[in-house]
PDB file of C-alpha atoms in Angstrom:
ATOM      1  CA  UNK C   3      -9.208   7.942  12.262  1.00 47.00           C
ATOM      2  CA  UNK C   4      -9.546   8.272   8.421  1.00 66.00           C
ATOM      3  CA  UNK C   5     -11.146  11.401   8.236  1.00 64.00           C
ATOM      4  CA  UNK C   6      -8.209  13.820   8.054  1.00 87.00           C
ATOM      5  CA  UNK C   7      -6.450  12.077   5.350  1.00 94.00           C
ATOM      6  CA  UNK C   8      -4.687  14.414   2.897  1.00 96.00           C
ATOM      7  CA  UNK C   9      -2.211  13.063   0.476  1.00 98.00           C
ATOM      8  CA  UNK C  10      -1.962   9.326  -0.224  1.00 98.00           C
ATOM      9  CA  UNK C  11       1.450   8.286  -1.462  1.00 98.00           C
ATOM     10  CA  UNK C  12       2.236   4.974  -2.530  1.00 98.00           C
ATOM     11  CA  UNK C  13       5.623   3.165  -3.436  1.00 97.00           C
ATOM     12  CA  UNK C  14       5.758   1.004  -6.536  1.00 92.00           C
ATOM     13  CA  UNK C  15       8.071  -2.133  -7.217  1.00 92.00           C
ATOM     14  CA  UNK C  16       9.539  -1.811  -3.695  1.00 95.00           C
ATOM     15  CA  UNK C  17      10.132  -5.516  -3.144  1.00 92.00           C
ATOM     16  CA  UNK C  18      12.525  -7.078  -5.580  1.00 85.00           C
ATOM     17  CA  UNK C  19      10.537 -10.239  -6.102  1.00 81.00           C
ATOM     18  CA  UNK C  20       7.050  -8.448  -6.680  1.00 82.00           C
ATOM     19  CA  UNK C  21       9.104  -6.538  -9.457  1.00 70.00           C
ATOM     20  CA  UNK C  22      10.202  -9.520 -10.792  1.00 80.00           C
ATOM     21  CA  UNK C  23       6.934 -11.433 -10.939  1.00 78.00           C
ATOM     22  CA  UNK C  24       5.273  -8.979 -13.050  1.00 75.00           C
ATOM     23  CA  UNK C  25       8.409  -8.857 -15.221  1.00 79.00           C
ATOM     24  CA  UNK C  26       9.472  -5.319 -14.197  1.00 74.00           C
ATOM     25  CA  UNK C  27      12.882  -3.717 -13.802  1.00 82.00           C
ATOM     26  CA  UNK C  28      13.970  -2.963 -10.219  1.00 80.00           C
ATOM     27  CA  UNK C  29      13.816   0.708  -9.547  1.00 88.00           C
ATOM     28  CA  UNK C  30      16.977   2.750  -8.690  1.00 93.00           C
ATOM     29  CA  UNK C  31      15.007   5.302  -6.818  1.00 95.00           C
ATOM     30  CA  UNK C  32      11.652   5.238  -5.227  1.00 96.00           C
ATOM     31  CA  UNK C  33       8.827   4.797  -7.796  1.00 95.00           C
ATOM     32  CA  UNK C  34       6.070   7.103  -6.372  1.00 97.00           C
ATOM     33  CA  UNK C  35       2.485   7.292  -7.351  1.00 96.00           C
ATOM     34  CA  UNK C  36      -0.546   8.590  -5.807  1.00 97.00           C
ATOM     35  CA  UNK C  37      -4.224   7.676  -4.947  1.00 98.00           C
ATOM     36  CA  UNK C  38      -6.920  10.319  -4.258  1.00 97.00           C
ATOM     37  CA  UNK C  39      -7.806  10.493  -0.556  1.00 96.00           C
ATOM     38  CA  UNK C  40     -11.451   9.095  -1.686  1.00 93.00           C
ATOM     39  CA  UNK C  41      -9.755   5.798  -2.258  1.00 96.00           C
ATOM     40  CA  UNK C  42      -9.045   5.536   1.197  1.00 97.00           C
ATOM     41  CA  UNK C  43     -11.895   3.209   3.184  1.00 96.00           C
ATOM     42  CA  UNK C  44     -11.630   1.326   6.522  1.00 96.00           C
ATOM     43  CA  UNK C  45     -10.984  -2.407   6.354  1.00 96.00           C
ATOM     44  CA  UNK C  46     -13.454  -3.303   8.790  1.00 93.00           C
ATOM     45  CA  UNK C  47     -15.296  -6.771   8.137  1.00 87.00           C
ATOM     46  CA  UNK C  48     -17.643  -5.017   5.670  1.00 89.00           C
ATOM     47  CA  UNK C  49     -18.213  -5.732   1.847  1.00 94.00           C
ATOM     48  CA  UNK C  50     -16.043  -3.809  -0.698  1.00 95.00           C
ATOM     49  CA  UNK C  51     -17.424  -2.966  -3.919  1.00 93.00           C
ATOM     50  CA  UNK C  52     -14.720  -2.945  -6.826  1.00 93.00           C
ATOM     51  CA  UNK C  53     -14.916  -2.073 -10.728  1.00 91.00           C
ATOM     52  CA  UNK C  54     -16.568  -4.532 -13.092  1.00 75.00           C
ATOM     53  CA  UNK C  55     -15.912  -4.962 -16.781  1.00 82.00           C
ATOM     54  CA  UNK C  56     -12.286  -3.341 -16.525  1.00 89.00           C
ATOM     55  CA  UNK C  57     -10.384  -7.026 -16.459  1.00 92.00           C
ATOM     56  CA  UNK C  58      -8.737  -8.354 -13.429  1.00 94.00           C
ATOM     57  CA  UNK C  59      -8.676  -6.765  -9.972  1.00 95.00           C
ATOM     58  CA  UNK C  60      -5.497  -7.489  -8.212  1.00 96.00           C
ATOM     59  CA  UNK C  61      -4.757  -7.231  -4.351  1.00 97.00           C
ATOM     60  CA  UNK C  62      -1.538  -6.122  -3.010  1.00 97.00           C
ATOM     61  CA  UNK C  63      -1.080  -6.145   0.722  1.00 98.00           C
ATOM     62  CA  UNK C  64       1.170  -3.147   2.328  1.00 98.00           C
ATOM     63  CA  UNK C  65       2.460  -1.542   5.437  1.00 98.00           C
ATOM     64  CA  UNK C  66       0.820   2.033   5.698  1.00 98.00           C
ATOM     65  CA  UNK C  67       2.854   4.851   7.766  1.00 98.00           C
ATOM     66  CA  UNK C  68       1.033   7.977   8.896  1.00 98.00           C
ATOM     67  CA  UNK C  69       2.705  11.471   8.827  1.00 98.00           C
ATOM     68  CA  UNK C  70       2.472  13.205  12.037  1.00 97.00           C
ATOM     69  CA  UNK C  71       4.105  16.268  11.665  1.00 97.00           C
ATOM     70  CA  UNK C  72       5.799  18.465   8.795  1.00 98.00           C
ATOM     71  CA  UNK C  73       8.807  16.924   7.312  1.00 98.00           C
ATOM     72  CA  UNK C  74      12.112  18.562   7.704  1.00 97.00           C
ATOM     73  CA  UNK C  75      15.664  17.170   6.119  1.00 96.00           C
ATOM     74  CA  UNK C  76      17.387  15.195   8.322  1.00 96.00           C
ATOM     75  CA  UNK C  77      14.585  14.015  10.588  1.00 97.00           C
ATOM     76  CA  UNK C  78      14.419  10.244  11.447  1.00 98.00           C
ATOM     77  CA  UNK C  79      11.305   8.348  10.441  1.00 98.00           C
ATOM     78  CA  UNK C  80      10.527   7.615  14.182  1.00 98.00           C
ATOM     79  CA  UNK C  81      10.454  11.405  14.524  1.00 97.00           C
ATOM     80  CA  UNK C  82       8.110  11.794  11.602  1.00 98.00           C
ATOM     81  CA  UNK C  83       5.649   8.929  11.664  1.00 98.00           C
ATOM     82  CA  UNK C  84       3.073   8.566  14.507  1.00 97.00           C
ATOM     83  CA  UNK C  85       0.884   5.844  13.518  1.00 97.00           C
ATOM     84  CA  UNK C  86       1.040   2.613  11.213  1.00 98.00           C
ATOM     85  CA  UNK C  87      -1.604   0.348   9.734  1.00 98.00           C
ATOM     86  CA  UNK C  88      -1.948  -2.195   6.858  1.00 98.00           C
ATOM     87  CA  UNK C  89      -3.723  -1.864   3.766  1.00 98.00           C
ATOM     88  CA  UNK C  90      -4.370  -3.373   0.390  1.00 98.00           C
ATOM     89  CA  UNK C  91      -3.606  -1.368  -2.855  1.00 98.00           C
ATOM     90  CA  UNK C  92      -6.073  -2.730  -5.383  1.00 97.00           C
ATOM     91  CA  UNK C  93      -4.986  -2.652  -8.860  1.00 96.00           C
ATOM     92  CA  UNK C  94      -6.832  -2.777 -12.003  1.00 96.00           C
ATOM     93  CA  UNK C  95      -4.056  -5.025 -13.611  1.00 93.00           C
ATOM     94  CA  UNK C  96      -5.428  -5.152 -17.228  1.00 94.00           C
ATOM     95  CA  UNK C  97      -5.985  -1.466 -17.179  1.00 94.00           C
ATOM     96  CA  UNK C  98      -2.623  -0.867 -15.799  1.00 94.00           C
ATOM     97  CA  UNK C  99      -0.891  -3.034 -18.430  1.00 92.00           C
ATOM     98  CA  UNK C 100      -2.605  -1.064 -21.208  1.00 95.00           C
ATOM     99  CA  UNK C 101      -1.687   2.380 -19.676  1.00 95.00           C
ATOM    100  CA  UNK C 102       1.836   1.611 -19.294  1.00 89.00           C
ATOM    101  CA  UNK C 103       2.429   0.765 -22.574  1.00 92.00           C
ATOM    102  CA  UNK C 104       0.916   4.102 -23.713  1.00 94.00           C
ATOM    103  CA  UNK C 105       2.967   5.813 -21.079  1.00 92.00           C
ATOM    104  CA  UNK C 106      -0.103   7.271 -19.414  1.00 93.00           C
ATOM    105  CA  UNK C 107      -0.375   8.077 -15.638  1.00 91.00           C
ATOM    106  CA  UNK C 108      -1.318   4.894 -13.378  1.00 93.00           C
ATOM    107  CA  UNK C 109      -4.592   6.869 -12.244  1.00 94.00           C
ATOM    108  CA  UNK C 110      -7.235   4.879 -13.887  1.00 94.00           C
ATOM    109  CA  UNK C 111      -5.493   1.637 -12.611  1.00 96.00           C
ATOM    110  CA  UNK C 112      -4.810   2.654  -9.037  1.00 96.00           C
ATOM    111  CA  UNK C 113      -6.996   5.481  -7.878  1.00 96.00           C
ATOM    112  CA  UNK C 114     -10.635   4.188  -8.294  1.00 95.00           C
ATOM    113  CA  UNK C 115     -12.884   4.179  -5.419  1.00 93.00           C
ATOM    114  CA  UNK C 116     -12.485   1.747  -2.425  1.00 95.00           C
ATOM    115  CA  UNK C 117      -8.699   0.845  -4.038  1.00 97.00           C
ATOM    116  CA  UNK C 118      -6.939   1.775  -0.544  1.00 98.00           C
ATOM    117  CA  UNK C 119      -8.627  -0.074   2.290  1.00 98.00           C
ATOM    118  CA  UNK C 120      -6.829   0.071   5.552  1.00 98.00           C
ATOM    119  CA  UNK C 121      -6.876  -1.387   9.145  1.00 97.00           C
ATOM    120  CA  UNK C 122      -7.260   1.018  11.989  1.00 96.00           C
ATOM    121  CA  UNK C 123      -4.023   3.071  12.490  1.00 96.00           C
ATOM    122  CA  UNK C 124      -2.241   2.188  15.952  1.00 97.00           C
ATOM    123  CA  UNK C 125       0.628   4.226  17.614  1.00 97.00           C
ATOM    124  CA  UNK C 126       4.042   3.816  15.562  1.00 98.00           C
ATOM    125  CA  UNK C 127       6.376   1.626  17.633  1.00 97.00           C
ATOM    126  CA  UNK C 128       9.429   2.619  15.594  1.00 97.00           C
ATOM    127  CA  UNK C 129      10.807   1.195  12.460  1.00 97.00           C
ATOM    128  CA  UNK C 130      12.972  -1.302  14.176  1.00 96.00           C
ATOM    129  CA  UNK C 131       9.963  -2.938  16.000  1.00 97.00           C
ATOM    130  CA  UNK C 132       8.140  -3.347  12.546  1.00 96.00           C
ATOM    131  CA  UNK C 133      11.290  -5.730  11.554  1.00 95.00           C
ATOM    132  CA  UNK C 134      10.250  -8.173  14.064  1.00 96.00           C
ATOM    133  CA  UNK C 135       7.105  -9.651  12.326  1.00 96.00           C
ATOM    134  CA  UNK C 136       5.808 -10.487   9.213  1.00 97.00           C
ATOM    135  CA  UNK C 137       2.553  -9.172   7.643  1.00 98.00           C
ATOM    136  CA  UNK C 138       0.242 -11.531   5.862  1.00 98.00           C
ATOM    137  CA  UNK C 139      -2.588 -11.500   3.478  1.00 98.00           C
ATOM    138  CA  UNK C 140      -5.322 -14.366   3.232  1.00 98.00           C
ATOM    139  CA  UNK C 141      -7.540 -15.179   0.565  1.00 98.00           C
ATOM    140  CA  UNK C 142     -10.801 -17.417   1.643  1.00 97.00           C
ATOM    141  CA  UNK C 143      -8.345 -18.731   4.614  1.00 97.00           C
ATOM    142  CA  UNK C 144      -5.476 -19.443   2.468  1.00 98.00           C
ATOM    143  CA  UNK C 145      -2.147 -17.528   2.752  1.00 98.00           C
ATOM    144  CA  UNK C 146      -1.311 -15.582  -0.410  1.00 98.00           C
ATOM    145  CA  UNK C 147       1.143 -12.950   0.549  1.00 98.00           C
ATOM    146  CA  UNK C 148       3.742 -12.929   3.456  1.00 97.00           C
ATOM    147  CA  UNK C 149       6.114 -10.023   3.796  1.00 96.00           C
ATOM    148  CA  UNK C 150       8.500  -8.086   5.964  1.00 96.00           C
ATOM    149  CA  UNK C 151       9.710  -4.597   5.524  1.00 96.00           C
ATOM    150  CA  UNK C 152      13.258  -5.778   6.050  1.00 95.00           C
ATOM    151  CA  UNK C 153      13.153  -7.134   2.489  1.00 95.00           C
ATOM    152  CA  UNK C 154      12.025  -3.664   1.041  1.00 96.00           C
ATOM    153  CA  UNK C 155      14.458  -2.209  -1.471  1.00 95.00           C
ATOM    154  CA  UNK C 156      13.907   1.146   0.064  1.00 97.00           C
ATOM    155  CA  UNK C 157      13.771   1.585   3.686  1.00 97.00           C
ATOM    156  CA  UNK C 158      10.899   3.519   5.403  1.00 98.00           C
ATOM    157  CA  UNK C 159      13.754   6.235   6.043  1.00 98.00           C
ATOM    158  CA  UNK C 160      14.623   6.477   2.328  1.00 97.00           C
ATOM    159  CA  UNK C 161      11.049   6.555   1.582  1.00 98.00           C
ATOM    160  CA  UNK C 162       9.973   9.602   3.706  1.00 98.00           C
ATOM    161  CA  UNK C 163      13.446  11.313   2.818  1.00 98.00           C
ATOM    162  CA  UNK C 164      12.502  10.854  -1.122  1.00 98.00           C
ATOM    163  CA  UNK C 165       8.791  11.896  -0.639  1.00 98.00           C
ATOM    164  CA  UNK C 166       9.645  14.650   1.853  1.00 98.00           C
ATOM    165  CA  UNK C 167      12.524  16.109  -0.448  1.00 98.00           C
ATOM    166  CA  UNK C 168      10.380  16.045  -3.710  1.00 98.00           C
ATOM    167  CA  UNK C 169       6.884  16.369  -2.825  1.00 98.00           C
ATOM    168  CA  UNK C 170       6.476  17.410   0.880  1.00 98.00           C
ATOM    169  CA  UNK C 171       5.157  15.784   3.723  1.00 98.00           C
ATOM    170  CA  UNK C 172       2.905  16.618   6.463  1.00 98.00           C
ATOM    171  CA  UNK C 173       0.326  15.994   9.125  1.00 97.00           C
ATOM    172  CA  UNK C 174      -2.296  13.820   7.617  1.00 95.00           C
ATOM    173  CA  UNK C 175      -0.426  12.400   4.725  1.00 98.00           C
ATOM    174  CA  UNK C 176      -0.087   8.423   4.565  1.00 98.00           C
ATOM    175  CA  UNK C 177       2.288   6.302   2.598  1.00 98.00           C
ATOM    176  CA  UNK C 178       1.549   2.743   1.074  1.00 98.00           C
ATOM    177  CA  UNK C 179       5.105   1.446   1.326  1.00 98.00           C
ATOM    178  CA  UNK C 180       5.139  -1.391  -1.342  1.00 96.00           C
ATOM    179  CA  UNK C 181       3.824  -4.878  -1.761  1.00 96.00           C
ATOM    180  CA  UNK C 182       5.693  -8.361  -1.479  1.00 95.00           C
ATOM    181  CA  UNK C 183       5.324 -11.221  -3.960  1.00 94.00           C
ATOM    182  CA  UNK C 184       2.072 -13.248  -4.420  1.00 95.00           C
ATOM    183  CA  UNK C 185      -0.174 -10.487  -5.670  1.00 95.00           C
ATOM    184  CA  UNK C 186      -3.044 -11.963  -7.669  1.00 96.00           C
ATOM    185  CA  UNK C 187      -6.631 -11.263  -8.488  1.00 95.00           C
ATOM    186  CA  UNK C 188      -9.803 -11.089  -6.393  1.00 95.00           C
ATOM    187  CA  UNK C 189     -13.459 -11.931  -7.316  1.00 92.00           C
ATOM    188  CA  UNK C 190     -17.079 -11.489  -5.930  1.00 92.00           C
ATOM    189  CA  UNK C 191     -17.333 -13.510  -2.692  1.00 94.00           C
ATOM    190  CA  UNK C 192     -13.790 -13.521  -1.886  1.00 96.00           C
ATOM    191  CA  UNK C 193     -12.921 -12.843   1.700  1.00 97.00           C
ATOM    192  CA  UNK C 194      -9.436 -11.097   2.224  1.00 98.00           C
ATOM    193  CA  UNK C 195      -8.017 -10.807   5.583  1.00 98.00           C
ATOM    194  CA  UNK C 196      -4.677  -8.673   7.031  1.00 98.00           C
ATOM    195  CA  UNK C 197      -2.600  -9.869   9.903  1.00 98.00           C
ATOM    196  CA  UNK C 198       0.711  -8.850  11.550  1.00 97.00           C
ATOM    197  CA  UNK C 199       2.422 -11.318  13.272  1.00 96.00           C
ATOM    198  CA  UNK C 200      -0.306 -13.582  13.312  1.00 96.00           C
ATOM    199  CA  UNK C 201      -2.565 -10.935  14.780  1.00 97.00           C
ATOM    200  CA  UNK C 202      -5.904 -10.197  13.277  1.00 97.00           C
ATOM    201  CA  UNK C 203      -6.078  -6.629  11.939  1.00 97.00           C
ATOM    202  CA  UNK C 204      -8.921  -6.496   9.692  1.00 97.00           C
ATOM    203  CA  UNK C 205     -10.895  -7.947   6.635  1.00 97.00           C
ATOM    204  CA  UNK C 206     -13.403  -7.323   3.739  1.00 96.00           C
ATOM    205  CA  UNK C 207     -15.445  -9.375   1.654  1.00 96.00           C
ATOM    206  CA  UNK C 208     -15.302  -8.443  -2.069  1.00 95.00           C
ATOM    207  CA  UNK C 209     -19.189  -7.516  -3.305  1.00 91.00           C
ATOM    208  CA  UNK C 210     -20.607  -8.032  -6.670  1.00 67.00           C
ATOM    209  CA  UNK C 211     -18.845  -5.440  -8.584  1.00 64.00           C
ATOM    210  CA  UNK C 212     -19.935  -2.145  -9.682  1.00 54.00           C
ATOM    211  CA  UNK C 213     -19.823  -0.735 -12.952  1.00 50.00           C
TER     212      UNK C 213
END
């Protein structure tokens, strides 16, 4: 299911409390960045290697939507999206802090290999249905993040309209829609597990980090 991914769009600071916890301003329009498609890997109970010697690596749990057809203005999100999953936007936080101060692109902090693991995609039930349950991330059995897309600053419709208008959207594109508050560091040996409405969706064990 991950073999035909084209563009990987990500929405930054899309939950107010997350923006505030990192001391960032709340945006007045969607903040879009991208990851290479090579960053996307299955979240399937295997070990996951993350970079070493680059400071803290933070987890950011998110709803991920998959685009099923070419975007056309006025198209409803339920027409455009054909599948959903949940994923983790891993971030080299210390690297990001430095490059933000320099005004450099976020690729070095966001686009490294294995930085976008996702659960298996499932048929999209409609945006309204996704409001009914919370998604959660646990670390070593303790809940560290809980979110619901009703708390997003920019809705799924806002996101697909913005990305479709400015950059284009088509089959094979996926969008990481933003993370709620509670992001934090992870280290070798940690077990991270994603669930939606209490239903297990996928997990990984952080391996000894690579250079």
